[in-house]
Coordinates of C-alpha atoms in Angstrom, one line a residue:
X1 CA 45.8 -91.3 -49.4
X2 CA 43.3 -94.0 -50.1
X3 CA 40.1 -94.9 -48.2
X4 CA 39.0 -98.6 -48.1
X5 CA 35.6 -99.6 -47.6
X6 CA 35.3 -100.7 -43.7
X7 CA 35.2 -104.5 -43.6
X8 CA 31.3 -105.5 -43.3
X9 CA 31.8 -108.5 -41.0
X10 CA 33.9 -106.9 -39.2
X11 CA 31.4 -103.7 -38.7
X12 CA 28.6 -106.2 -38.0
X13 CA 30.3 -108.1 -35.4
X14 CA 31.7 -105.1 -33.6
X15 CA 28.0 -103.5 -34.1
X16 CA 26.0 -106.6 -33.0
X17 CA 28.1 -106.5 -29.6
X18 CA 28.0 -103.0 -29.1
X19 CA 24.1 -103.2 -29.4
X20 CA 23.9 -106.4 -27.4
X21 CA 25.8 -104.6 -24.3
X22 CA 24.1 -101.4 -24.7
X23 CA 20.7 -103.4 -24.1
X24 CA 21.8 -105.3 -21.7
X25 CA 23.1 -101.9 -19.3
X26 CA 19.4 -100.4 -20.2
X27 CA 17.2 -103.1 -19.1
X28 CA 16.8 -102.0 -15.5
X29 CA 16.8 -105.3 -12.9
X30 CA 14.2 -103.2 -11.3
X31 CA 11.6 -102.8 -14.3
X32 CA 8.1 -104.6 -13.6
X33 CA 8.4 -105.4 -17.1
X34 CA 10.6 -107.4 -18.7
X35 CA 11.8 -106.3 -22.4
X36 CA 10.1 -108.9 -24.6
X37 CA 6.6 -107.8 -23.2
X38 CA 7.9 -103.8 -23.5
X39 CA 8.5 -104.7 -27.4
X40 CA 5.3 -106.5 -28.0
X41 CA 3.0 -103.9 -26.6
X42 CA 5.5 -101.1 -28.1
X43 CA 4.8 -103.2 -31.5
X44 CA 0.9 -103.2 -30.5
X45 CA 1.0 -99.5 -29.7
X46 CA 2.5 -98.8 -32.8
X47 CA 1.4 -100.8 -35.4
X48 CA -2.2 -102.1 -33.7
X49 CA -4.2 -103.2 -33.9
X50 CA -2.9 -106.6 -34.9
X51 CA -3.4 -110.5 -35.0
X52 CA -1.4 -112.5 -32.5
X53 CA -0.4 -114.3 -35.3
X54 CA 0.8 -111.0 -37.0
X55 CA 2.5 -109.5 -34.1
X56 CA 4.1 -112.7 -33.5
X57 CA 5.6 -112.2 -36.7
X58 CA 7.0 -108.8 -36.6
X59 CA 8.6 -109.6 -32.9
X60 CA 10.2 -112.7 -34.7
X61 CA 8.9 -114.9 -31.6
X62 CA 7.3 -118.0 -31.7
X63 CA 3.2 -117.8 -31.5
X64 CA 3.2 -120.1 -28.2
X65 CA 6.1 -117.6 -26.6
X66 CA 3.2 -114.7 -27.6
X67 CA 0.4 -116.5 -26.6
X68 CA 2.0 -116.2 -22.9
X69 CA 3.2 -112.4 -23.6
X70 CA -0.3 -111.4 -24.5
X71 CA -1.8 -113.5 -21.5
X72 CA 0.4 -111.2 -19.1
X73 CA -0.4 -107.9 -21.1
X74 CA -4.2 -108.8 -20.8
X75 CA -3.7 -109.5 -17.1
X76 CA -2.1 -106.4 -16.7
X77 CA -4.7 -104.4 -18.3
X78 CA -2.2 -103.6 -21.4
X79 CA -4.4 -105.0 -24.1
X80 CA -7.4 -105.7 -24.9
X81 CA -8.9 -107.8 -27.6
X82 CA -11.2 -107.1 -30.3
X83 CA -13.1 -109.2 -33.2
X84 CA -11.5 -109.1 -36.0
X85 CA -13.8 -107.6 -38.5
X86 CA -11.8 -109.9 -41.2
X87 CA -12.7 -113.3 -39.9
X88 CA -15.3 -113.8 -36.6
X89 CA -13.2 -116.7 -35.4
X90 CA -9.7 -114.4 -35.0
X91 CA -9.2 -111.3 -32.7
X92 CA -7.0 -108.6 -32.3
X93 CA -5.3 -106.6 -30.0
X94 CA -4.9 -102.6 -29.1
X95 CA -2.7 -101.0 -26.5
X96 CA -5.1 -99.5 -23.5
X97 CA -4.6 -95.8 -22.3
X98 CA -2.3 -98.0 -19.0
X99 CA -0.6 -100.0 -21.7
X100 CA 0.6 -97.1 -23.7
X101 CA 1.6 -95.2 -20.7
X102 CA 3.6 -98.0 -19.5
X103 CA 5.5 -98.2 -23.2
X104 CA 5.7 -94.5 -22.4
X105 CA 7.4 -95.2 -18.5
X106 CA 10.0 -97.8 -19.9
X107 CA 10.9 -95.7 -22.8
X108 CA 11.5 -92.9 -20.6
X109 CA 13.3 -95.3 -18.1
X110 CA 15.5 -97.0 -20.9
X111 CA 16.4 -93.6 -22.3
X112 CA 17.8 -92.0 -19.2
X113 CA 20.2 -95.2 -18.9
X114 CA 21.4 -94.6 -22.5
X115 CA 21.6 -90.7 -21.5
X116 CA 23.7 -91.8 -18.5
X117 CA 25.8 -93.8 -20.7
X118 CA 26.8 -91.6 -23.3
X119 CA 27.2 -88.4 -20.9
X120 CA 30.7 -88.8 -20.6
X121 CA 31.9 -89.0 -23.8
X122 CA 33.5 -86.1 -25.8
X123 CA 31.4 -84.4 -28.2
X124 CA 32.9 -85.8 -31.7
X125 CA 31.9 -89.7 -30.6
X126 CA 28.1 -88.3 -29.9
X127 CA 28.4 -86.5 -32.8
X128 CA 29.4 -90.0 -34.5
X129 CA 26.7 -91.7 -32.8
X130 CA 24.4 -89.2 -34.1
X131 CA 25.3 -89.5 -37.5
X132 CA 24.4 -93.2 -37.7
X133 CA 21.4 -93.1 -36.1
X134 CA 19.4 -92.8 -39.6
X135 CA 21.5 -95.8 -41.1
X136 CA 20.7 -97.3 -37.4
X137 CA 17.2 -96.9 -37.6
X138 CA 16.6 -98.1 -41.3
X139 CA 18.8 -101.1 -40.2
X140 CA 16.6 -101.8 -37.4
X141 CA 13.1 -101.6 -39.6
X142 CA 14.3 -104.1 -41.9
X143 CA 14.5 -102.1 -44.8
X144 CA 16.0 -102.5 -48.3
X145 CA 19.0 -100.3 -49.0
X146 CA 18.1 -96.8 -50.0
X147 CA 18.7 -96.1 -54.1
X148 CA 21.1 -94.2 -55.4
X149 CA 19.2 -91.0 -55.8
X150 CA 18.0 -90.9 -51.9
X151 CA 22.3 -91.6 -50.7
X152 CA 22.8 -88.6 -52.8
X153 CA 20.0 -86.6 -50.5
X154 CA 17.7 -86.6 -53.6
X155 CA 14.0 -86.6 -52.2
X156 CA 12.5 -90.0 -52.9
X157 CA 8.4 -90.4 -52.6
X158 CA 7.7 -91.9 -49.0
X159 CA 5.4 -89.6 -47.5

């Protein structure tokens, strides 16, 4: 018995659907924020503090769409700028204590949708799920393919 290599298209498609309708069920109607804003101040809480211009950049959004997302995070009490201590005619942004616990309330919220989702399903596909979470993950950072020695479980030098 031979195994083929799973078509790639094929995987991407099916994967890029899959992941399209999964967000779409987990984005609450009800959520006083909607998801670009969650993933810019999630990016901001994480990675902050940053340049609009920067964080404009990692959300893949264009700096006028931003501009507005930061001018509702700023209203909100989210964010707050800063000089940037590079150049005194740019600023940056950090998360406030509210804007990090409201990254904190829609992650919560978002995960007990996904919970709800997957509760029914028989142990082997969560299992499956779970086993592609790392691949997932790496897929989602943007990150090169792992060399040969780390697919083979060889520690490689990240930390």
């Amino acid at each position: 018995m031979s195994t083929s290599e799973p078509d790639r298209t094929d995987v991407a498609a099916r994967l890029a659907d899959a992941v399209g309708r999964i967000n779409r069920r987990a984005r609450s109607d009800s959520a006083a924020l909607g998801y670009g804003i969650v993933s810019a101040l999630a990016t901001i809480e994480r990675e902050g503090p940053l340049r609009p211009g920067d964080l404009s950049r990692l959300e893949v959004v264009t700096k006028p769409t931003m501009t507005r997302i930061l001018t509702e995070l700023e209203q909100r009490g989210f964010i707050e700028r800063e000089a940037d201590p590079r150049d005194g005619r740019a600023f940056m942004v950090h998360a406030t204590p509210e804007g990090i616990a409201a990254v904190a309330a829609a992650r919560s919220q978002r995960t007990g949708i996904v919970a709800e989702l997957i509760a029914e399903l028989p142990a082997e596909d969560v299992t499956a799920i779970a086993g592609a979470l790392a691949a997932l993950e790496r897929v989602a950072q943007g990150e090169r393919p792992q060399r040969a020695e780390a697919a083979q479980g060889t520690p490689t030098s990240d930390v």
